[in-house]
Amino acid sequence: MNRYNPSTTYKYLYDYIIGDLLSQICCSGSRFCVKNENIPYIIGQKFDQYRDRALKNMSGTRLDRHKLASCICGAIIEAQPLEGYQGAKIAKNANEMLALFVGINVIKFYMMYDLLHDLDTLSVDRHKALEYLKENFEMSFPSLNQNVCDTQTYQKNLQNALYWTHSVCGPIRRECFRYDIWAYSKIFYHLELYNKEHFQRVYHDMIQKQN
């Protein structure tokens, strides 16, 4: 498995987002651990498969941030990297929760990248701006009172939907994994739009504090 040569994109996603979240989860005194040492390679292979599948239906050679977020989300759900430490019982949708937060952090990363790339370096220190945004901006979901005829939060509904992508195919009694790259790409797109105003407010707060 470790002969797998990960793409540059995946290396970046793993180093700056996936690995960091896995480390936080497993070092927080919780009952989680990573299934085995090959997990980074397993996720990477599945990510590359999703990315190649998406590219077959596109005219270009690069995926936008929403499709990247969707591909890495699907790869994590399929790889199921988290398990209970020493057999501890964990939430049945723990890996789906991880996948969702990796996805929205991919969106957050690119939102920050776009902004920092366009900053005037004479007036704003990019490194300080990056640290401020990382600490003070968190992606959020529509609140419960914004849902129509629903009793569960938007986040909970998404986690459940991702969990239900696992199902058992009737006659063969084997798991059928049904994950729609395009549908979740659209969801990540709308989550970026939903968070844009808040992101700008955090940025303007930072500018005011610097001045």
PDB file of N, CA and C in Angstrom, residues 4-83:
ATOM      1  N   TYR A   4       2.002   3.447  -3.102  1.00  0.00           N
ATOM      2  CA  TYR A   4       1.124   4.438  -3.733  1.00  0.00           C
ATOM      3  C   TYR A   4       1.805   5.803  -3.734  1.00  0.00           C
ATOM      4  N   ASN A   5       1.804   6.451  -4.871  1.00  0.00           N
ATOM      5  CA  ASN A   5       2.420   7.771  -5.015  1.00  0.00           C
ATOM      6  C   ASN A   5       1.323   8.825  -5.033  1.00  0.00           C
ATOM      7  N   PRO A   6       1.091   9.500  -3.910  1.00  0.00           N
ATOM      8  CA  PRO A   6      -0.028  10.449  -3.836  1.00  0.00           C
ATOM      9  C   PRO A   6       0.174  11.663  -4.727  1.00  0.00           C
ATOM     10  N   SER A   7      -0.935  12.202  -5.197  1.00  0.00           N
ATOM     11  CA  SER A   7      -0.882  13.410  -6.013  1.00  0.00           C
ATOM     12  C   SER A   7      -0.480  14.600  -5.147  1.00  0.00           C
ATOM     13  N   THR A   8       0.005  15.646  -5.785  1.00  0.00           N
ATOM     14  CA  THR A   8       0.393  16.861  -5.069  1.00  0.00           C
ATOM     15  C   THR A   8      -0.800  17.462  -4.331  1.00  0.00           C
ATOM     16  N   THR A   9      -1.950  17.438  -4.997  1.00  0.00           N
ATOM     17  CA  THR A   9      -3.161  17.985  -4.371  1.00  0.00           C
ATOM     18  C   THR A   9      -3.496  17.228  -3.095  1.00  0.00           C
ATOM     19  N   TYR A  10      -3.457  15.896  -3.162  1.00  0.00           N
ATOM     20  CA  TYR A  10      -3.792  15.115  -1.977  1.00  0.00           C
ATOM     21  C   TYR A  10      -2.779  15.338  -0.857  1.00  0.00           C
ATOM     22  N   LYS A  11      -1.492  15.396  -1.189  1.00  0.00           N
ATOM     23  CA  LYS A  11      -0.474  15.658  -0.164  1.00  0.00           C
ATOM     24  C   LYS A  11      -0.785  16.944   0.582  1.00  0.00           C
ATOM     25  N   TYR A  12      -1.174  17.957  -0.168  1.00  0.00           N
ATOM     26  CA  TYR A  12      -1.491  19.255   0.437  1.00  0.00           C
ATOM     27  C   TYR A  12      -2.708  19.139   1.353  1.00  0.00           C
ATOM     28  N   LEU A  13      -3.749  18.476   0.851  1.00  0.00           N
ATOM     29  CA  LEU A  13      -4.964  18.315   1.653  1.00  0.00           C
ATOM     30  C   LEU A  13      -4.688  17.520   2.923  1.00  0.00           C
ATOM     31  N   TYR A  14      -3.859  16.480   2.796  1.00  0.00           N
ATOM     32  CA  TYR A  14      -3.577  15.653   3.972  1.00  0.00           C
ATOM     33  C   TYR A  14      -2.726  16.417   4.982  1.00  0.00           C
ATOM     34  N   ASP A  15      -1.680  17.083   4.522  1.00  0.00           N
ATOM     35  CA  ASP A  15      -0.765  17.775   5.436  1.00  0.00           C
ATOM     36  C   ASP A  15      -1.447  18.915   6.184  1.00  0.00           C
ATOM     37  N   TYR A  16      -2.308  19.655   5.493  1.00  0.00           N
ATOM     38  CA  TYR A  16      -2.857  20.868   6.083  1.00  0.00           C
ATOM     39  C   TYR A  16      -4.265  20.711   6.659  1.00  0.00           C
ATOM     40  N   ILE A  17      -4.970  19.653   6.285  1.00  0.00           N
ATOM     41  CA  ILE A  17      -6.355  19.527   6.765  1.00  0.00           C
ATOM     42  C   ILE A  17      -6.627  18.166   7.395  1.00  0.00           C
ATOM     43  N   ILE A  18      -6.511  17.095   6.620  1.00  0.00           N
ATOM     44  CA  ILE A  18      -6.903  15.765   7.112  1.00  0.00           C
ATOM     45  C   ILE A  18      -6.035  15.319   8.280  1.00  0.00           C
ATOM     46  N   GLY A  19      -4.725  15.352   8.098  1.00  0.00           N
ATOM     47  CA  GLY A  19      -3.817  14.917   9.156  1.00  0.00           C
ATOM     48  C   GLY A  19      -3.986  15.724  10.420  1.00  0.00           C
ATOM     49  N   ASP A  20      -4.191  17.030  10.260  1.00  0.00           N
ATOM     50  CA  ASP A  20      -4.369  17.905  11.422  1.00  0.00           C
ATOM     51  C   ASP A  20      -5.634  17.541  12.197  1.00  0.00           C
ATOM     52  N   LEU A  21      -6.740  17.305  11.483  1.00  0.00           N
ATOM     53  CA  LEU A  21      -7.992  16.939  12.151  1.00  0.00           C
ATOM     54  C   LEU A  21      -7.886  15.568  12.822  1.00  0.00           C
ATOM     55  N   LEU A  22      -7.258  14.611  12.151  1.00  0.00           N
ATOM     56  CA  LEU A  22      -7.080  13.281  12.753  1.00  0.00           C
ATOM     57  C   LEU A  22      -6.245  13.381  14.032  1.00  0.00           C
ATOM     58  N   SER A  23      -5.199  14.196  13.980  1.00  0.00           N
ATOM     59  CA  SER A  23      -4.347  14.376  15.152  1.00  0.00           C
ATOM     60  C   SER A  23      -5.122  14.994  16.309  1.00  0.00           C
ATOM     61  N   GLN A  24      -5.930  16.009  16.007  1.00  0.00           N
ATOM     62  CA  GLN A  24      -6.734  16.654  17.055  1.00  0.00           C
ATOM     63  C   GLN A  24      -7.696  15.661  17.690  1.00  0.00           C
ATOM     64  N   ILE A  25      -8.344  14.853  16.853  1.00  0.00           N
ATOM     65  CA  ILE A  25      -9.333  13.890  17.351  1.00  0.00           C
ATOM     66  C   ILE A  25      -8.666  12.837  18.230  1.00  0.00           C
ATOM     67  N   CYS A  26      -7.546  12.288  17.777  1.00  0.00           N
ATOM     68  CA  CYS A  26      -6.916  11.168  18.476  1.00  0.00           C
ATOM     69  C   CYS A  26      -6.085  11.615  19.682  1.00  0.00           C
ATOM     70  N   CYS A  27      -5.742  12.889  19.758  1.00  0.00           N
ATOM     71  CA  CYS A  27      -4.918  13.382  20.880  1.00  0.00           C
ATOM     72  C   CYS A  27      -5.727  14.178  21.887  1.00  0.00           C
ATOM     73  N   SER A  28      -7.040  14.163  21.732  1.00  0.00           N
ATOM     74  CA  SER A  28      -7.882  14.995  22.597  1.00  0.00           C
ATOM     75  C   SER A  28      -8.369  14.258  23.836  1.00  0.00           C
ATOM     76  N   GLY A  29      -7.801  13.094  24.093  1.00  0.00           N
ATOM     77  CA  GLY A  29      -8.245  12.315  25.250  1.00  0.00           C
ATOM     78  C   GLY A  29      -9.522  11.546  24.970  1.00  0.00           C
ATOM     79  N   SER A  30      -9.906  11.493  23.695  1.00  0.00           N
ATOM     80  CA  SER A  30     -11.128  10.783  23.321  1.00  0.00           C
ATOM     81  C   SER A  30     -10.832   9.292  23.146  1.00  0.00           C
ATOM     82  N   ARG A  31     -11.840   8.571  22.725  1.00  0.00           N
ATOM     83  CA  ARG A  31     -11.685   7.117  22.544  1.00  0.00           C
ATOM     84  C   ARG A  31     -11.413   6.747  21.098  1.00  0.00           C
ATOM     85  N   PHE A  32     -10.988   7.719  20.297  1.00  0.00           N
ATOM     86  CA  PHE A  32     -10.752   7.465  18.873  1.00  0.00           C
ATOM     87  C   PHE A  32      -9.304   7.132  18.581  1.00  0.00           C
ATOM     88  N   CYS A  33      -9.109   6.359  17.527  1.00  0.00           N
ATOM     89  CA  CYS A  33      -7.777   6.138  16.977  1.00  0.00           C
ATOM     90  C   CYS A  33      -7.932   5.911  15.483  1.00  0.00           C
ATOM     91  N   VAL A  34      -6.816   6.007  14.759  1.00  0.00           N
ATOM     92  CA  VAL A  34      -6.817   5.752  13.324  1.00  0.00           C
ATOM     93  C   VAL A  34      -6.679   4.245  13.105  1.00  0.00           C
ATOM     94  N   LYS A  35      -7.462   3.716  12.193  1.00  0.00           N
ATOM     95  CA  LYS A  35      -7.584   2.276  11.991  1.00  0.00           C
ATOM     96  C   LYS A  35      -6.237   1.578  11.796  1.00  0.00           C
ATOM     97  N   ASN A  36      -5.396   2.098  10.920  1.00  0.00           N
ATOM     98  CA  ASN A  36      -4.069   1.519  10.718  1.00  0.00           C
ATOM     99  C   ASN A  36      -3.159   2.514  10.013  1.00  0.00           C
ATOM    100  N   GLU A  37      -1.888   2.180   9.894  1.00  0.00           N
ATOM    101  CA  GLU A  37      -0.903   3.118   9.357  1.00  0.00           C
ATOM    102  C   GLU A  37      -1.042   3.343   7.859  1.00  0.00           C
ATOM    103  N   ASN A  38      -1.810   2.506   7.188  1.00  0.00           N
ATOM    104  CA  ASN A  38      -1.999   2.672   5.748  1.00  0.00           C
ATOM    105  C   ASN A  38      -3.140   3.616   5.385  1.00  0.00           C
ATOM    106  N   ILE A  39      -3.856   4.109   6.382  1.00  0.00           N
ATOM    107  CA  ILE A  39      -5.027   4.955   6.137  1.00  0.00           C
ATOM    108  C   ILE A  39      -4.718   6.161   5.240  1.00  0.00           C
ATOM    109  N   PRO A  40      -3.611   6.890   5.462  1.00  0.00           N
ATOM    110  CA  PRO A  40      -3.341   8.026   4.558  1.00  0.00           C
ATOM    111  C   PRO A  40      -3.286   7.618   3.089  1.00  0.00           C
ATOM    112  N   TYR A  41      -2.732   6.428   2.817  1.00  0.00           N
ATOM    113  CA  TYR A  41      -2.622   5.948   1.442  1.00  0.00           C
ATOM    114  C   TYR A  41      -3.974   5.470   0.912  1.00  0.00           C
ATOM    115  N   ILE A  42      -4.747   4.838   1.777  1.00  0.00           N
ATOM    116  CA  ILE A  42      -6.072   4.358   1.369  1.00  0.00           C
ATOM    117  C   ILE A  42      -6.967   5.532   0.996  1.00  0.00           C
ATOM    118  N   ILE A  43      -6.981   6.567   1.853  1.00  0.00           N
ATOM    119  CA  ILE A  43      -7.782   7.759   1.553  1.00  0.00           C
ATOM    120  C   ILE A  43      -7.293   8.396   0.259  1.00  0.00           C
ATOM    121  N   GLY A  44      -5.966   8.469   0.096  1.00  0.00           N
ATOM    122  CA  GLY A  44      -5.400   9.087  -1.100  1.00  0.00           C
ATOM    123  C   GLY A  44      -5.788   8.373  -2.372  1.00  0.00           C
ATOM    124  N   GLN A  45      -5.741   7.048  -2.356  1.00  0.00           N
ATOM    125  CA  GLN A  45      -6.128   6.279  -3.538  1.00  0.00           C
ATOM    126  C   GLN A  45      -7.596   6.507  -3.889  1.00  0.00           C
ATOM    127  N   LYS A  46      -8.445   6.508  -2.871  1.00  0.00           N
ATOM    128  CA  LYS A  46      -9.870   6.705  -3.114  1.00  0.00           C
ATOM    129  C   LYS A  46     -10.147   8.128  -3.587  1.00  0.00           C
ATOM    130  N   PHE A  47      -9.425   9.101  -3.023  1.00  0.00           N
ATOM    131  CA  PHE A  47      -9.570  10.484  -3.469  1.00  0.00           C
ATOM    132  C   PHE A  47      -9.210  10.602  -4.945  1.00  0.00           C
ATOM    133  N   ASP A  48      -8.097   9.996  -5.337  1.00  0.00           N
ATOM    134  CA  ASP A  48      -7.674  10.064  -6.742  1.00  0.00           C
ATOM    135  C   ASP A  48      -8.700   9.401  -7.661  1.00  0.00           C
ATOM    136  N   GLN A  49      -9.323   8.313  -7.186  1.00  0.00           N
ATOM    137  CA  GLN A  49     -10.352   7.640  -7.982  1.00  0.00           C
ATOM    138  C   GLN A  49     -11.563   8.555  -8.186  1.00  0.00           C
ATOM    139  N   TYR A  50     -11.986   9.227  -7.096  1.00  0.00           N
ATOM    140  CA  TYR A  50     -13.121  10.153  -7.202  1.00  0.00           C
ATOM    141  C   TYR A  50     -12.775  11.328  -8.109  1.00  0.00           C
ATOM    142  N   ARG A  51     -11.577  11.845  -7.967  1.00  0.00           N
ATOM    143  CA  ARG A  51     -11.155  12.988  -8.779  1.00  0.00           C
ATOM    144  C   ARG A  51     -11.129  12.607 -10.260  1.00  0.00           C
ATOM    145  N   ASP A  52     -10.581  11.432 -10.563  1.00  0.00           N
ATOM    146  CA  ASP A  52     -10.529  10.978 -11.963  1.00  0.00           C
ATOM    147  C   ASP A  52     -11.938  10.779 -12.513  1.00  0.00           C
ATOM    148  N   ARG A  53     -12.822  10.263 -11.676  1.00  0.00           N
ATOM    149  CA  ARG A  53     -14.202  10.047 -12.107  1.00  0.00           C
ATOM    150  C   ARG A  53     -14.888  11.370 -12.418  1.00  0.00           C
ATOM    151  N   ALA A  54     -14.620  12.375 -11.588  1.00  0.00           N
ATOM    152  CA  ALA A  54     -15.215  13.694 -11.812  1.00  0.00           C
ATOM    153  C   ALA A  54     -14.663  14.340 -13.080  1.00  0.00           C
ATOM    154  N   LEU A  55     -13.356  14.205 -13.288  1.00  0.00           N
ATOM    155  CA  LEU A  55     -12.718  14.833 -14.443  1.00  0.00           C
ATOM    156  C   LEU A  55     -13.219  14.259 -15.773  1.00  0.00           C
ATOM    157  N   LYS A  56     -13.656  13.005 -15.756  1.00  0.00           N
ATOM    158  CA  LYS A  56     -14.168  12.390 -16.984  1.00  0.00           C
ATOM    159  C   LYS A  56     -15.417  13.101 -17.492  1.00  0.00           C
ATOM    160  N   ASN A  57     -16.112  13.793 -16.595  1.00  0.00           N
ATOM    161  CA  ASN A  57     -17.341  14.479 -16.980  1.00  0.00           C
ATOM    162  C   ASN A  57     -17.145  15.989 -17.101  1.00  0.00           C
ATOM    163  N   MET A  58     -15.879  16.418 -17.216  1.00  0.00           N
ATOM    164  CA  MET A  58     -15.589  17.840 -17.315  1.00  0.00           C
ATOM    165  C   MET A  58     -14.699  18.104 -18.525  1.00  0.00           C
ATOM    166  N   SER A  59     -14.759  19.330 -19.019  1.00  0.00           N
ATOM    167  CA  SER A  59     -13.940  19.685 -20.172  1.00  0.00           C
ATOM    168  C   SER A  59     -12.532  20.106 -19.756  1.00  0.00           C
ATOM    169  N   GLY A  60     -12.373  20.592 -18.511  1.00  0.00           N
ATOM    170  CA  GLY A  60     -11.070  21.036 -18.032  1.00  0.00           C
ATOM    171  C   GLY A  60     -10.274  19.917 -17.396  1.00  0.00           C
ATOM    172  N   THR A  61      -9.112  20.292 -16.854  1.00  0.00           N
ATOM    173  CA  THR A  61      -8.230  19.292 -16.232  1.00  0.00           C
ATOM    174  C   THR A  61      -8.064  19.530 -14.733  1.00  0.00           C
ATOM    175  N   ARG A  62      -8.780  20.496 -14.191  1.00  0.00           N
ATOM    176  CA  ARG A  62      -8.678  20.802 -12.761  1.00  0.00           C
ATOM    177  C   ARG A  62     -10.067  20.868 -12.148  1.00  0.00           C
ATOM    178  N   LEU A  63     -10.168  20.443 -10.896  1.00  0.00           N
ATOM    179  CA  LEU A  63     -11.437  20.526 -10.175  1.00  0.00           C
ATOM    180  C   LEU A  63     -11.472  21.795  -9.333  1.00  0.00           C
ATOM    181  N   ASP A  64     -12.642  22.403  -9.226  1.00  0.00           N
ATOM    182  CA  ASP A  64     -12.771  23.548  -8.335  1.00  0.00           C
ATOM    183  C   ASP A  64     -12.826  23.067  -6.888  1.00  0.00           C
ATOM    184  N   ARG A  65     -12.820  24.004  -5.955  1.00  0.00           N
ATOM    185  CA  ARG A  65     -12.744  23.670  -4.530  1.00  0.00           C
ATOM    186  C   ARG A  65     -13.924  22.831  -4.055  1.00  0.00           C
ATOM    187  N   HIS A  66     -15.083  23.049  -4.643  1.00  0.00           N
ATOM    188  CA  HIS A  66     -16.286  22.342  -4.180  1.00  0.00           C
ATOM    189  C   HIS A  66     -16.240  20.872  -4.586  1.00  0.00           C
ATOM    190  N   LYS A  67     -15.724  20.616  -5.775  1.00  0.00           N
ATOM    191  CA  LYS A  67     -15.589  19.224  -6.212  1.00  0.00           C
ATOM    192  C   LYS A  67     -14.449  18.535  -5.471  1.00  0.00           C
ATOM    193  N   LEU A  68     -13.366  19.279  -5.193  1.00  0.00           N
ATOM    194  CA  LEU A  68     -12.288  18.699  -4.385  1.00  0.00           C
ATOM    195  C   LEU A  68     -12.811  18.319  -2.999  1.00  0.00           C
ATOM    196  N   ALA A  69     -13.591  19.218  -2.394  1.00  0.00           N
ATOM    197  CA  ALA A  69     -14.164  18.950  -1.069  1.00  0.00           C
ATOM    198  C   ALA A  69     -15.070  17.729  -1.125  1.00  0.00           C
ATOM    199  N   SER A  70     -15.853  17.626  -2.203  1.00  0.00           N
ATOM    200  CA  SER A  70     -16.758  16.489  -2.353  1.00  0.00           C
ATOM    201  C   SER A  70     -15.983  15.188  -2.523  1.00  0.00           C
ATOM    202  N   CYS A  71     -14.911  15.221  -3.319  1.00  0.00           N
ATOM    203  CA  CYS A  71     -14.119  14.008  -3.558  1.00  0.00           C
ATOM    204  C   CYS A  71     -13.431  13.529  -2.286  1.00  0.00           C
ATOM    205  N   ILE A  72     -12.873  14.450  -1.517  1.00  0.00           N
ATOM    206  CA  ILE A  72     -12.166  14.029  -0.295  1.00  0.00           C
ATOM    207  C   ILE A  72     -13.171  13.579   0.761  1.00  0.00           C
ATOM    208  N   CYS A  73     -14.345  14.180   0.767  1.00  0.00           N
ATOM    209  CA  CYS A  73     -15.408  13.760   1.687  1.00  0.00           C
ATOM    210  C   CYS A  73     -15.806  12.314   1.388  1.00  0.00           C
ATOM    211  N   GLY A  74     -16.049  12.007   0.118  1.00  0.00           N
ATOM    212  CA  GLY A  74     -16.422  10.648  -0.262  1.00  0.00           C
ATOM    213  C   GLY A  74     -15.328   9.644   0.036  1.00  0.00           C
ATOM    214  N   ALA A  75     -14.065  10.052  -0.193  1.00  0.00           N
ATOM    215  CA  ALA A  75     -12.931   9.147   0.047  1.00  0.00           C
ATOM    216  C   ALA A  75     -12.836   8.766   1.521  1.00  0.00           C
ATOM    217  N   ILE A  76     -13.044   9.734   2.404  1.00  0.00           N
ATOM    218  CA  ILE A  76     -12.959   9.461   3.850  1.00  0.00           C
ATOM    219  C   ILE A  76     -14.102   8.554   4.296  1.00  0.00           C
ATOM    220  N   ILE A  77     -15.288   8.810   3.795  1.00  0.00           N
ATOM    221  CA  ILE A  77     -16.434   7.972   4.173  1.00  0.00           C
ATOM    222  C   ILE A  77     -16.208   6.523   3.742  1.00  0.00           C
ATOM    223  N   GLU A  78     -15.644   6.354   2.550  1.00  0.00           N
ATOM    224  CA  GLU A  78     -15.412   5.004   2.055  1.00  0.00           C
ATOM    225  C   GLU A  78     -14.262   4.324   2.799  1.00  0.00           C
ATOM    226  N   ALA A  79     -13.222   5.098   3.143  1.00  0.00           N
ATOM    227  CA  ALA A  79     -12.055   4.522   3.824  1.00  0.00           C
ATOM    228  C   ALA A  79     -12.327   4.215   5.297  1.00  0.00           C
ATOM    229  N   GLN A  80     -13.263   4.965   5.935  1.00  0.00           N
ATOM    230  CA  GLN A  80     -13.601   4.757   7.352  1.00  0.00           C
ATOM    231  C   GLN A  80     -12.332   4.724   8.238  1.00  0.00           C
ATOM    232  N   PRO A  81     -11.604   5.831   8.331  1.00  0.00           N
ATOM    233  CA  PRO A  81     -10.304   5.824   9.036  1.00  0.00           C
ATOM    234  C   PRO A  81     -10.389   5.725  10.558  1.00  0.00           C
ATOM    235  N   LEU A  82     -11.483   6.199  11.148  1.00  0.00           N
ATOM    236  CA  LEU A  82     -11.585   6.225  12.613  1.00  0.00           C
ATOM    237  C   LEU A  82     -12.223   4.950  13.156  1.00  0.00           C
ATOM    238  N   GLU A  83     -11.701   4.494  14.289  1.00  0.00           N
ATOM    239  CA  GLU A  83     -12.332   3.409  15.026  1.00  0.00           C
ATOM    240  C   GLU A  83     -12.116   3.659  16.521  1.00  0.00           C
TER     241      GLU A  83
END
